[in-house]
mmCIF file of C-alpha atoms in Angstrom:
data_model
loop_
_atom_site.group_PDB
_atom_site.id
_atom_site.type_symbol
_atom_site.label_atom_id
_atom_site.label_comp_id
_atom_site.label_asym_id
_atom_site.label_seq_id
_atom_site.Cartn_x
_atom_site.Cartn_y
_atom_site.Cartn_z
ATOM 1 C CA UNK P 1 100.717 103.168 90.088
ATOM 2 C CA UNK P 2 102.095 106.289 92.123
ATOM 3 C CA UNK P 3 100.220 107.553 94.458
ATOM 4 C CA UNK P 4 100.551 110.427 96.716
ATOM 5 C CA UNK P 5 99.262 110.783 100.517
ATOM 6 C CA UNK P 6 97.661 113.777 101.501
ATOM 7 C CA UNK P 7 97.526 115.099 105.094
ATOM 8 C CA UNK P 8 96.450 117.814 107.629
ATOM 9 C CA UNK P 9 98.667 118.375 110.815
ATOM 10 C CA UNK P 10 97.764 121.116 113.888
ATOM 11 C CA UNK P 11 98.795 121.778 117.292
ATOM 12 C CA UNK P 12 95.961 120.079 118.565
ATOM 13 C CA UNK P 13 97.023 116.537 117.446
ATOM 14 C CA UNK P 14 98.237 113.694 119.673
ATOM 15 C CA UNK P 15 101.808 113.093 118.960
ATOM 16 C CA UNK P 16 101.298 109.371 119.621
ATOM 17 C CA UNK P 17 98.431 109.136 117.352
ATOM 18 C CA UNK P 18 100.782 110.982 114.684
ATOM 19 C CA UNK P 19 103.545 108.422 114.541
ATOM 20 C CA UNK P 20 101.255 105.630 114.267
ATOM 21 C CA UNK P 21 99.333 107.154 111.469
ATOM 22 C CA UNK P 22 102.746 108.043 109.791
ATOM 23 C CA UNK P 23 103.667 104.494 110.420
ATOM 24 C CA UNK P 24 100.972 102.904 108.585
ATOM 25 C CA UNK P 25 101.281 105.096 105.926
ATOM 26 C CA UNK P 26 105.506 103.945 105.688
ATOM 27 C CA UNK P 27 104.622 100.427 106.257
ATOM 28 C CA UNK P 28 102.259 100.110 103.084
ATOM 29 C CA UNK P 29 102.642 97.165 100.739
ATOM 30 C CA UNK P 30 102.688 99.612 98.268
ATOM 31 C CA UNK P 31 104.723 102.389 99.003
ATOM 32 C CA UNK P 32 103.857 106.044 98.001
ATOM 33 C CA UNK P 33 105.717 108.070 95.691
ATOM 34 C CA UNK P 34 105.265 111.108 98.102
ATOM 35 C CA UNK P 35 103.901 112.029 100.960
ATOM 36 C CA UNK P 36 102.734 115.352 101.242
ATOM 37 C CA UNK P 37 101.608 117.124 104.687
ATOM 38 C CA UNK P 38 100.098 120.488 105.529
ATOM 39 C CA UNK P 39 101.252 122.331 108.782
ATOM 40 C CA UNK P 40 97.998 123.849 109.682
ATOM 41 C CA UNK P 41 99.829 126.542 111.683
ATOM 42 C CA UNK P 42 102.720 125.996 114.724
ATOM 43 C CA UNK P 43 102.984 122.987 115.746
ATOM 44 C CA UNK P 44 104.171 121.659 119.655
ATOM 45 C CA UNK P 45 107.700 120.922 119.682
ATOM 46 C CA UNK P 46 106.729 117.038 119.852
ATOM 47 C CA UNK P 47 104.571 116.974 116.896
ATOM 48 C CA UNK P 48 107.752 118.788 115.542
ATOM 49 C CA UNK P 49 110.065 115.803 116.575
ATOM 50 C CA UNK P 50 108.084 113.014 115.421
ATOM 51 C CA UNK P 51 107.995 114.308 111.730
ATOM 52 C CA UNK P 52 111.870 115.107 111.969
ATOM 53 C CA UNK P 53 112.005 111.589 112.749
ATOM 54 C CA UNK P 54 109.601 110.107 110.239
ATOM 55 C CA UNK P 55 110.722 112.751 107.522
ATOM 56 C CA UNK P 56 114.198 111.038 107.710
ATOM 57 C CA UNK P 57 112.672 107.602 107.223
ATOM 58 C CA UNK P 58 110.595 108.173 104.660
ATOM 59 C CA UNK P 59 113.874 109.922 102.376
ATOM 60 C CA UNK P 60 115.928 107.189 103.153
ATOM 61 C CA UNK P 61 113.446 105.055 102.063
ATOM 62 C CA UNK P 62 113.071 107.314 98.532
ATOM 63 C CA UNK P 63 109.230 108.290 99.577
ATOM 64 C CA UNK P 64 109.719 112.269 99.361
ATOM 65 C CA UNK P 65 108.464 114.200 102.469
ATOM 66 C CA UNK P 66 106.811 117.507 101.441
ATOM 67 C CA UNK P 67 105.847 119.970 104.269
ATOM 68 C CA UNK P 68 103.463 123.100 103.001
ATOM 69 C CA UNK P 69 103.937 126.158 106.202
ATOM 70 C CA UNK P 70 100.651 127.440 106.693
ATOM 71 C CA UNK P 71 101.147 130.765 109.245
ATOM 72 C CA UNK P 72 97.922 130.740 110.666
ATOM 73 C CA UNK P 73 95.501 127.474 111.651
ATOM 74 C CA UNK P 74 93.260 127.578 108.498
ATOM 75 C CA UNK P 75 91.052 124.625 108.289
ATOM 76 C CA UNK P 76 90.877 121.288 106.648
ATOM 77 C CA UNK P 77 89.650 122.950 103.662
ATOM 78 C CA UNK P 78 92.074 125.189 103.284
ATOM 79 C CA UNK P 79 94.787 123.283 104.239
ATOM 80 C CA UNK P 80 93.841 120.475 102.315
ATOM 81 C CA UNK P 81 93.472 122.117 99.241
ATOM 82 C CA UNK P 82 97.626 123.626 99.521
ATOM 83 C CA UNK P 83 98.337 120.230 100.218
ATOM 84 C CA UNK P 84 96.250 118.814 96.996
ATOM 85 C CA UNK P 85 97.998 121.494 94.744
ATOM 86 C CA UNK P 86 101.205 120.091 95.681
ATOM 87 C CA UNK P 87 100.934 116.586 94.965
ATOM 88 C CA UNK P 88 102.885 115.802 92.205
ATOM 89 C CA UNK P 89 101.281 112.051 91.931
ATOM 90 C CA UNK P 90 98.147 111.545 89.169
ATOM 91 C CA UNK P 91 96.456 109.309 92.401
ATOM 92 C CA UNK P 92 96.535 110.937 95.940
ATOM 93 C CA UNK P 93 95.464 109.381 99.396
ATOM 94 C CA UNK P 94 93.671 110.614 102.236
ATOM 95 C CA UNK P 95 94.919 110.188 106.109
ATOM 96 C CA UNK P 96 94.066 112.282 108.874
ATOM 97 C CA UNK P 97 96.708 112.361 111.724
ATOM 98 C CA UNK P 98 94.654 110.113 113.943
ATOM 99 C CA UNK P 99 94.293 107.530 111.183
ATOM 100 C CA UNK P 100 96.028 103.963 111.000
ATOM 101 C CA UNK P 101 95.444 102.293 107.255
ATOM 102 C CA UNK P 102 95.705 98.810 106.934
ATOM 103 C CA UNK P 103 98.657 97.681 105.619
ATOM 104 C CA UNK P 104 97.387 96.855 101.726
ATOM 105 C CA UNK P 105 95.181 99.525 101.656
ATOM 106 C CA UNK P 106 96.586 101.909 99.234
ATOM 107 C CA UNK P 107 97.909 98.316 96.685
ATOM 108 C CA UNK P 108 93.743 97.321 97.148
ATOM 109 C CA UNK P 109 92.593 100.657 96.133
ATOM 110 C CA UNK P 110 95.142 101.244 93.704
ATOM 111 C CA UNK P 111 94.716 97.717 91.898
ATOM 112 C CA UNK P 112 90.822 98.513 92.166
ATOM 113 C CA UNK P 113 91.229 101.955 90.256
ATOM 114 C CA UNK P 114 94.098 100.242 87.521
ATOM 115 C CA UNK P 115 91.284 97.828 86.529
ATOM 116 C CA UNK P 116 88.336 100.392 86.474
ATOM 117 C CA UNK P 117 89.536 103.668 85.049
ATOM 118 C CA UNK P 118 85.946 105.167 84.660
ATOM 119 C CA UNK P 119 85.636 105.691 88.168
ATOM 120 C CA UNK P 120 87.431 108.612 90.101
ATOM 121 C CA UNK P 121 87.092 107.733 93.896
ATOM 122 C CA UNK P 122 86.981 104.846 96.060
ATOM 123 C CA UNK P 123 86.866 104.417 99.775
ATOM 124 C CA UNK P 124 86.647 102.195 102.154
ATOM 125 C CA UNK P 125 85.291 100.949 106.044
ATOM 126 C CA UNK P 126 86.542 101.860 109.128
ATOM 127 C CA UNK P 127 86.878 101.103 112.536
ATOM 128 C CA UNK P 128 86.635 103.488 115.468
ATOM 129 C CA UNK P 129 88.462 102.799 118.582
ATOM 130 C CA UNK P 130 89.467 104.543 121.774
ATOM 131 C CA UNK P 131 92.109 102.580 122.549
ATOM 132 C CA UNK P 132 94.556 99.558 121.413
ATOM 133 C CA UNK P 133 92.639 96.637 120.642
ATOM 134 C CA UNK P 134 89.466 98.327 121.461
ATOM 135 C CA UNK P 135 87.016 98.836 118.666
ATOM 136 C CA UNK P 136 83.837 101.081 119.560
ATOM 137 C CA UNK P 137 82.220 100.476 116.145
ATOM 138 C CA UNK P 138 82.942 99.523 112.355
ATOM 139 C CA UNK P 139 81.545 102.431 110.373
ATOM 140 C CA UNK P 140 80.623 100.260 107.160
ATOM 141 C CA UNK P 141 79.124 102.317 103.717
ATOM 142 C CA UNK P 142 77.458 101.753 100.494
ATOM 143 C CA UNK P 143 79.395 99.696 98.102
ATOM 144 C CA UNK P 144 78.141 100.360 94.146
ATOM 145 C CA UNK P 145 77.181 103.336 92.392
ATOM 146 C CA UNK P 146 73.774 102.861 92.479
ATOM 147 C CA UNK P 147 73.542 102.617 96.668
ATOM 148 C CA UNK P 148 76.375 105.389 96.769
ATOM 149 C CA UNK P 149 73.983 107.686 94.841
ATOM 150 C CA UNK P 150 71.125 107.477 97.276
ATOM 151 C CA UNK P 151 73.219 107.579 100.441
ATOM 152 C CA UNK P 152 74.824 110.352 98.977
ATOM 153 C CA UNK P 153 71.634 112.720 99.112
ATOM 154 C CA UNK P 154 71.390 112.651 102.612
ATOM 155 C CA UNK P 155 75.047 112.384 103.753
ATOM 156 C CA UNK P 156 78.734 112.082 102.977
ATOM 157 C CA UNK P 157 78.960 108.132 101.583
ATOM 158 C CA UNK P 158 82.692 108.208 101.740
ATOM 159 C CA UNK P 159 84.803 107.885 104.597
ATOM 160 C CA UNK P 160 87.003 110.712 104.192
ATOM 161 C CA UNK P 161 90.444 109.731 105.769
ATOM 162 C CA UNK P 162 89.948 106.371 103.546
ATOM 163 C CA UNK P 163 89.876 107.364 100.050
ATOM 164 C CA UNK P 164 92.212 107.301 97.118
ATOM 165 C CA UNK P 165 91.290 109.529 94.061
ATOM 166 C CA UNK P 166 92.044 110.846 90.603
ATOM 167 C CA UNK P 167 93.598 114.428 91.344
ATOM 168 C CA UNK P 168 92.246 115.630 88.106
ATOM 169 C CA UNK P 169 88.961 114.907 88.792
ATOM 170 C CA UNK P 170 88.637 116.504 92.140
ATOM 171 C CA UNK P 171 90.472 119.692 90.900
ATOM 172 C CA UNK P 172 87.999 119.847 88.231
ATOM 173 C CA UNK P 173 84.995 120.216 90.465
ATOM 174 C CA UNK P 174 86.308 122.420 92.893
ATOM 175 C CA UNK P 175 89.289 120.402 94.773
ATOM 176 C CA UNK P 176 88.873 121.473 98.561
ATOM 177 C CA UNK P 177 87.782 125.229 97.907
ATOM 178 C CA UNK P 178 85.171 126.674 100.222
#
């Protein structure tokens, strides 16, 4: 399965917390086809180094590095949804910039959506931390349809940053448009 990965950069991020998120995402046990990132505006100059760097990894590595310009800081919405329409991948990933996957995440998700094509997201824990080695909390959520549906009527029951989804069936309800 290809997958893309989707992400939102702006000059508010923590370069450090950047290259380990990009790392995670190159160190995957299975590599994406593409990964596609949205400048949310300027950037600092060392947010502006670390993708140089990473972009040049990634194409050497045959994962294709797509930047999308935004001018002006737009939003996660926004941004996300130039980002989406770029992805050239029928399966795209989430990461925010602060984000580190675990290593099989995207070959566990993907294997889980090969063998159950009727559903159209899936998502997963995660972990909060401050610092290396130093978890504040594991943010668990509801694991079948049926416990997804009720959660869902009071609040988000996806982790954002941690899901994997059919781009067809997000563009069909709306994609990221406010």
């Amino acid at each position: 399965m290809e997958i893309s990965v989707l992400m939102s950069v702006y000059i508010k991020e923590r370069p450090e917390f950047l290259e380990r998120a990009l790392e995670s995402i190159f160190n995957q046990t299975l590599k994406p086809k593409e990964f596609v990132l949205v400048k949310d505006g300027t950037l600092t100059r060392e947010l502006e180094m670390i993708l140089h760097k990473e972009r040049k990894k990634f194409e050497e590595n045959n994962i294709a590095f797509i930047c999308v310009q935004l001018e002006n800081n737009m939003g996660l919405g926004i941004a996300l949804q130039k980002g989406l329409e770029k992805c050239r991948s029928d399966y795209v990933a989430r990461m925010d910039s602060d984000d580190i996957a675990v290593r099989d995440r995207f070959e566990v998700q993907a294997e889980y959506m090969q063998k159950n094509t009727d559903v159209s997201v899936v998502g997963g824990y995660i972990s909060e931390f401050i610092e290396e080695g130093k978890s504040l909390r594991t943010k668990t959520m509801p694991l079948n349809h049926d416990e997804l549906y009720k959660y869902g009527k009071y609040r988000n029951p996806l982790n954002h940053m941690t899901v994997l989804f059919k781009k067809k069936d997000v563009l069909e309800v709306g994609g990221y448009k406010p």
